[in-house]
Amino acid sequence: MNNKSLCTIADVADLVPQLREVRQHLHQHPELSNEESATAALVAEKLQALGYQVTTGVGGYGVVGSMKLGKSSRSIGIRADMDALPITEQTGVSYTSQHPGKMHACGHDGHTAMLLGAAEQLARSKNFSGTVNLIFQPAEEIGFNSGAERMLEEQLFERFPCDAVYGLHNHPGYPVGKMMFRSGPFMAACDTVNITIHGKGGHAARPHMTVDPILVASSLVVALQSVISRNIDPNETAVVTIGSIHSGHAANVIPETARLEMSVRSFDQEVRKTLEKRIRMLVENHAAGYGARAEIDYVPGYPVLVNHDKETAFALAVAKELLGEENVVNNLPPISGSEDFAYFLQQKPGCFLRLGNGDSAVLHNPAYNFNDESLGFGAAYWTRLVERYLVD
């Protein structure tokens, strides 16, 4: 270990004030998926100043900072996402978003700042032997054709070899300084289904001369819940949520069409296939039973995020060393949210973990704010993980 001690929380304490400044600057200047030009430029500038070999424009606005020390051929990747969400901020903080309708409502500003903190600590301590690749990823929030997918399409791991890859997400509801882990399926696959019901419009006073798409859509909302309750094994987990329904413009007009938008989540590939098969069949036949026609646009989203056993055990052990066993949670229940880090884990062994964000608003809420008290914990953890992995 180059005769140096492993990173502790105290070792990065002097970095926390500047990390807070970076995090709050990013919070003030949020950029949506595929728009992260200023964020990427800031990241690249800071990595270059620290002596990393920096590559920009990977999968859009992706940035990779690489540093090799010693003679070891081992390598590791650590990823942080950078994009914000199309939400109007309601936090009331002094550094609130300066871009109306855009905010960091998921904490990617904090993820980026923590990894930049680890970058600085690794550069100044030089307590590893091998190659560390710090991956700053765009477009995680977009839901499909994401930053992870495009970085992989541009040969991310061929250009920046990694024996293993790690990432994290903040977790509201757990205390700051706690880390949570789960091996195996951890976060859900998420597919989006857009359904258009084609009926026959007409006068509200003469419904018998129409095919009412609103009636079809309304009954379909209820019928779709039977896919979970009657087609999926009760021991499996799946979710069908209709998040949007739109039709018509006037009280006295039966419209021609109605549109439903639906989120479908699962933790098993066979369950995922069953859901699509049954949803398609139910929607088509349900509409036909009313004399209407259904048009279905089934959009595959992120796959199930599956953590690898060995790499999860390693990440868990590092957390216990750094934080104490009492501050580490193993076997956190699966999370029905989705995450495109799943694509990285399909190509490389690794682990995606959670870091407590305290008693904050939930993710994707206008009142959410990343907890700056987590910055030191995240920076120290990533540093120690690299030091443990890239030993002499």
XYZ file of N, CA and C in Angstrom, residues 27-152:
378
model
N -25.645 23.196 -8.644
C -27.068 23.271 -8.331
C -27.690 24.526 -8.917
N -26.944 25.616 -8.895
C -27.449 26.874 -9.466
C -27.536 26.843 -10.983
N -26.746 25.966 -11.594
C -26.661 25.936 -13.051
C -26.954 24.524 -13.578
N -28.162 24.024 -13.345
C -28.507 22.671 -13.778
C -28.627 22.572 -15.291
N -28.243 21.416 -15.811
C -28.367 21.161 -17.253
C -29.063 19.816 -17.450
N -30.036 19.795 -18.340
C -30.806 18.574 -18.593
C -29.973 17.555 -19.363
N -30.513 16.358 -19.493
C -29.862 15.287 -20.248
C -29.495 15.758 -21.642
N -28.292 15.453 -22.056
C -27.747 15.807 -23.370
C -27.513 17.308 -23.541
N -27.516 18.052 -22.426
C -27.234 19.488 -22.472
C -26.111 19.869 -21.505
N -25.339 18.922 -21.016
C -24.434 19.137 -19.880
C -23.091 19.751 -20.282
N -23.097 20.702 -21.202
C -21.847 21.243 -21.730
C -21.042 21.983 -20.670
N -21.682 22.873 -19.909
C -20.962 23.642 -18.894
C -20.507 22.748 -17.743
N -21.345 21.809 -17.348
C -20.967 20.874 -16.284
C -19.760 20.049 -16.707
N -19.791 19.539 -17.929
C -18.673 18.738 -18.440
C -17.393 19.559 -18.515
N -17.517 20.822 -18.931
C -16.341 21.691 -19.035
C -15.725 21.935 -17.663
N -16.580 22.160 -16.649
C -16.085 22.363 -15.287
C -15.352 21.116 -14.784
N -15.956 19.949 -15.000
C -15.344 18.688 -14.567
C -13.998 18.487 -15.258
N -13.956 18.679 -16.565
C -12.724 18.475 -17.323
C -11.622 19.420 -16.849
N -11.975 20.663 -16.600
C -10.987 21.652 -16.149
C -10.384 21.247 -14.803
N -11.222 20.804 -13.884
C -10.730 20.428 -12.555
C -9.880 19.161 -12.619
N -10.269 18.196 -13.428
C -9.475 16.973 -13.563
C -8.114 17.260 -14.196
N -8.095 18.099 -15.201
C -6.824 18.452 -15.846
C -5.888 19.144 -14.867
N -6.436 20.027 -14.037
C -5.618 20.733 -13.051
C -5.025 19.779 -12.023
N -5.672 18.638 -11.813
C -5.189 17.655 -10.841
C -4.215 16.655 -11.459
N -3.984 16.747 -12.759
C -3.015 15.881 -13.410
C -3.585 14.639 -14.064
N -4.904 14.572 -14.204
C -5.519 13.416 -14.871
C -5.411 13.562 -16.385
N -5.346 12.435 -17.057
C -5.496 12.430 -18.508
C -6.991 12.490 -18.784
N -7.432 13.542 -19.448
C -8.866 13.808 -19.571
C -9.328 13.608 -21.007
N -10.426 12.875 -21.149
C -11.065 12.682 -22.453
C -12.486 13.204 -22.360
N -12.857 14.089 -23.263
C -14.206 14.657 -23.264
C -14.995 14.130 -24.458
N -16.289 14.428 -24.458
C -17.141 14.061 -25.585
C -17.385 12.576 -25.723
N -17.344 11.838 -24.625
C -17.586 10.395 -24.669
C -19.081 10.141 -24.468
N -19.754 9.687 -25.505
C -21.192 9.444 -25.407
C -21.987 10.722 -25.210
N -21.585 11.776 -25.894
C -22.226 13.077 -25.701
C -21.301 13.968 -24.899
N -21.751 14.378 -23.720
C -20.931 15.249 -22.879
C -20.182 14.471 -21.788
N -20.003 13.188 -21.970
C -19.284 12.399 -20.985
C -17.820 12.782 -20.881
N -17.292 12.706 -19.650
C -15.895 13.025 -19.371
C -15.280 11.854 -18.608
N -14.076 11.447 -19.017
C -13.349 10.403 -18.301
C -11.978 10.951 -17.912
N -11.676 10.886 -16.613
C -10.358 11.268 -16.116
C -9.610 10.028 -15.686
N -8.438 9.806 -16.265
C -7.655 8.595 -15.979
C -6.330 8.962 -15.334
N -5.920 8.139 -14.376
C -4.609 8.306 -13.757
C -4.011 6.932 -13.502
N -2.771 6.759 -13.924
C -2.054 5.499 -13.724
C -0.834 5.753 -12.850
N -0.684 4.934 -11.824
C 0.478 4.998 -10.950
C 1.033 3.598 -10.741
N 2.321 3.488 -10.505
C 2.926 2.199 -10.194
C 2.965 1.264 -11.380
N 3.214 -0.003 -11.075
C 3.428 -1.012 -12.112
C 2.250 -1.959 -12.312
N 1.239 -1.863 -11.466
C 0.124 -2.808 -11.539
C -0.683 -2.606 -12.821
N -1.186 -3.711 -13.351
C -2.046 -3.662 -14.540
C -3.521 -3.607 -14.161
N -3.833 -3.612 -12.884
C -5.229 -3.577 -12.440
C -5.846 -2.207 -12.713
N -7.166 -2.194 -12.873
C -7.864 -0.941 -13.168
C -9.258 -0.965 -12.563
N -9.781 0.219 -12.303
C -11.108 0.349 -11.696
C -11.790 1.571 -12.264
N -13.112 1.514 -12.394
C -13.906 2.648 -12.834
C -14.863 3.091 -11.741
N -14.958 4.406 -11.522
C -15.931 4.979 -10.600
C -16.766 5.977 -11.389
N -18.078 5.865 -11.296
C -18.972 6.685 -12.125
C -19.818 7.640 -11.300
N -19.989 8.856 -11.808
C -20.947 9.826 -11.282
C -21.774 10.371 -12.439
N -23.071 10.566 -12.215
C -23.937 11.148 -13.251
C -24.031 12.656 -13.045
N -24.334 13.389 -14.121
C -24.208 14.847 -14.088
C -25.484 15.617 -14.410
N -26.528 14.985 -14.959
C -27.661 15.726 -15.500
C -28.714 16.067 -14.449
N -29.531 17.073 -14.775
C -30.618 17.538 -13.914
C -31.964 17.120 -14.508
N -33.040 17.627 -13.901
C -34.395 17.239 -14.293
C -35.238 18.459 -14.694
N -36.240 18.269 -15.538
C -37.133 19.371 -15.940
C -38.199 19.641 -14.883
N -37.762 20.141 -13.723
C -38.634 20.417 -12.582
C -38.363 21.840 -12.105
N -39.398 22.559 -11.716
C -39.236 23.905 -11.166
C -38.921 23.803 -9.679
N -37.792 24.346 -9.283
C -37.301 24.190 -7.913
C -38.151 24.956 -6.905
N -38.351 24.325 -5.723
C -39.092 24.942 -4.626
C -38.363 24.727 -3.298
N -37.036 24.763 -3.318
C -36.277 24.537 -2.092
C -36.150 25.789 -1.237
N -36.096 26.953 -1.863
C -35.915 28.194 -1.135
C -34.490 28.455 -0.679
N -33.525 27.650 -1.139
C -32.139 27.853 -0.731
C -31.550 29.056 -1.467
N -30.475 29.605 -0.909
C -29.861 30.797 -1.489
C -29.241 30.522 -2.848
N -28.890 29.278 -3.107
C -28.250 28.895 -4.361
C -29.228 28.156 -5.271
N -30.482 28.562 -5.219
C -31.514 27.901 -6.022
C -31.194 27.994 -7.517
N -31.790 27.139 -8.295
C -31.552 27.076 -9.736
C -31.794 28.423 -10.401
N -30.850 28.820 -11.234
C -30.991 30.043 -12.026
C -31.589 29.770 -13.399
N -31.923 28.521 -13.657
C -32.514 28.130 -14.934
C -33.953 27.673 -14.684
N -34.935 28.513 -14.924
C -36.336 28.171 -14.645
C -36.751 26.858 -15.311
N -37.445 26.043 -14.527
C -37.928 24.770 -15.055
C -36.895 23.664 -15.065
N -35.716 23.933 -14.504
C -34.664 22.921 -14.434
C -34.093 22.925 -13.021
N -33.842 21.734 -12.480
C -33.223 21.670 -11.152
C -32.546 20.324 -10.940
N -31.601 20.312 -10.022
C -30.973 19.063 -9.600
C -31.842 18.436 -8.519
N -32.899 17.773 -8.945
C -33.860 17.165 -8.031
C -33.533 15.712 -7.722
N -32.357 15.252 -8.156
C -31.975 13.864 -7.882
C -30.588 13.780 -7.251
N -29.904 14.905 -7.114
C -28.630 14.911 -6.424
C -27.414 14.614 -7.263
N -27.550 14.699 -8.589
C -26.390 14.434 -9.438
C -25.315 15.512 -9.269
N -25.733 16.698 -8.821
C -24.739 17.716 -8.478
C -23.841 17.231 -7.342
N -24.432 16.565 -6.365
C -23.662 16.007 -5.261
C -22.806 14.827 -5.681
N -23.337 13.965 -6.537
C -22.564 12.823 -7.019
C -21.304 13.304 -7.741
N -21.472 14.336 -8.580
C -20.334 14.883 -9.325
C -19.304 15.500 -8.380
N -19.766 16.272 -7.403
C -18.850 16.926 -6.464
C -18.084 15.899 -5.634
N -18.754 14.842 -5.188
C -18.069 13.820 -4.387
C -16.963 13.135 -5.178
N -17.228 12.834 -6.440
C -16.207 12.159 -7.238
C -15.052 13.098 -7.552
N -15.338 14.374 -7.722
C -14.249 15.339 -7.887
C -13.410 15.425 -6.609
N -14.050 15.298 -5.459
C -13.308 15.261 -4.203
C -12.397 14.062 -4.119
N -12.906 12.903 -4.511
C -12.068 11.703 -4.541
C -10.929 11.864 -5.530
N -11.212 12.501 -6.663
C -10.162 12.733 -7.659
C -9.008 13.522 -7.052
N -9.333 14.551 -6.281
C -8.273 15.371 -5.681
C -7.514 14.608 -4.606
N -8.236 13.867 -3.774
C -7.549 13.121 -2.716
C -6.646 12.035 -3.298
N -7.107 11.354 -4.328
C -6.281 10.323 -4.970
C -5.046 10.947 -5.613
N -5.213 12.120 -6.213
C -4.094 12.771 -6.888
C -3.034 13.243 -5.908
N -3.468 13.699 -4.738
C -2.483 14.226 -3.797
C -1.888 13.160 -2.892
N -2.625 12.066 -2.631
C -2.064 11.011 -1.775
C -1.280 9.975 -2.578
N -1.708 9.778 -3.849
C -1.043 8.817 -4.745
C -0.838 7.461 -4.064
N -1.879 7.012 -3.393
C -1.800 5.799 -2.591
C -2.443 4.606 -3.301
N -2.052 4.402 -4.560
C -2.557 3.237 -5.287
C -1.574 2.864 -6.385
N -1.741 1.653 -6.882
C -0.907 1.173 -7.984
C -1.811 0.537 -9.028
N -1.889 1.160 -10.177
C -2.788 0.705 -11.228
C -3.423 1.911 -11.899
N -4.573 1.695 -12.522
C -5.247 2.782 -13.243
C -6.636 3.001 -12.680
N -6.944 4.262 -12.363
C -8.298 4.635 -11.958
C -8.910 5.470 -13.069
N -10.118 5.096 -13.468
C -10.883 5.830 -14.480
C -12.112 6.441 -13.804
N -12.151 7.751 -13.737
C -13.280 8.463 -13.147
C -14.230 8.858 -14.270
N -15.425 8.282 -14.248
C -16.382 8.387 -15.357
C -17.501 9.340 -14.958
N -17.558 10.486 -15.608
C -18.613 11.462 -15.370
C -19.603 11.352 -16.528
N -20.768 10.812 -16.222
C -21.703 10.391 -17.263
C -22.852 11.375 -17.470
N -23.193 11.674 -18.714
C -24.369 12.498 -19.006
C -25.634 11.654 -19.109
N -26.767 12.325 -19.139
C -28.047 11.757 -19.605
C -28.467 10.473 -18.907
N -28.401 10.459 -17.586
C -28.940 9.294 -16.860
C -30.451 9.377 -16.758
N -30.987 10.587 -16.645
C -32.411 10.765 -16.356
C -33.319 10.575 -17.560
N -32.764 10.433 -18.742
C -33.588 10.505 -19.951
C -34.482 9.278 -20.138
N -34.090 8.126 -19.597
C -34.961 6.952 -19.619
C -34.693 5.960 -20.723
N -34.155 6.397 -21.846
C -33.788 5.499 -22.943
C -32.756 6.214 -23.801
N -31.964 5.415 -24.554
C -30.849 5.991 -25.308
C -30.033 6.903 -24.400
N -29.678 6.375 -23.257
C -29.101 7.167 -22.174
C -27.603 7.374 -22.352
N -27.053 8.164 -21.441
C -25.619 8.408 -21.467
C -24.800 7.147 -21.305
N -25.230 6.246 -20.441
C -24.495 4.991 -20.256
C -24.487 4.182 -21.548
N -25.625 4.078 -22.194
C -25.705 3.335 -23.446
C -24.776 3.927 -24.501
N -24.797 5.242 -24.622
C -23.998 5.877 -25.670
C -22.500 5.842 -25.347
N -22.149 5.922 -24.076
C -20.735 5.779 -23.715
C -20.242 4.378 -24.068
N -21.080 3.377 -23.825
C -20.694 2.006 -24.169
C -20.633 1.819 -25.676
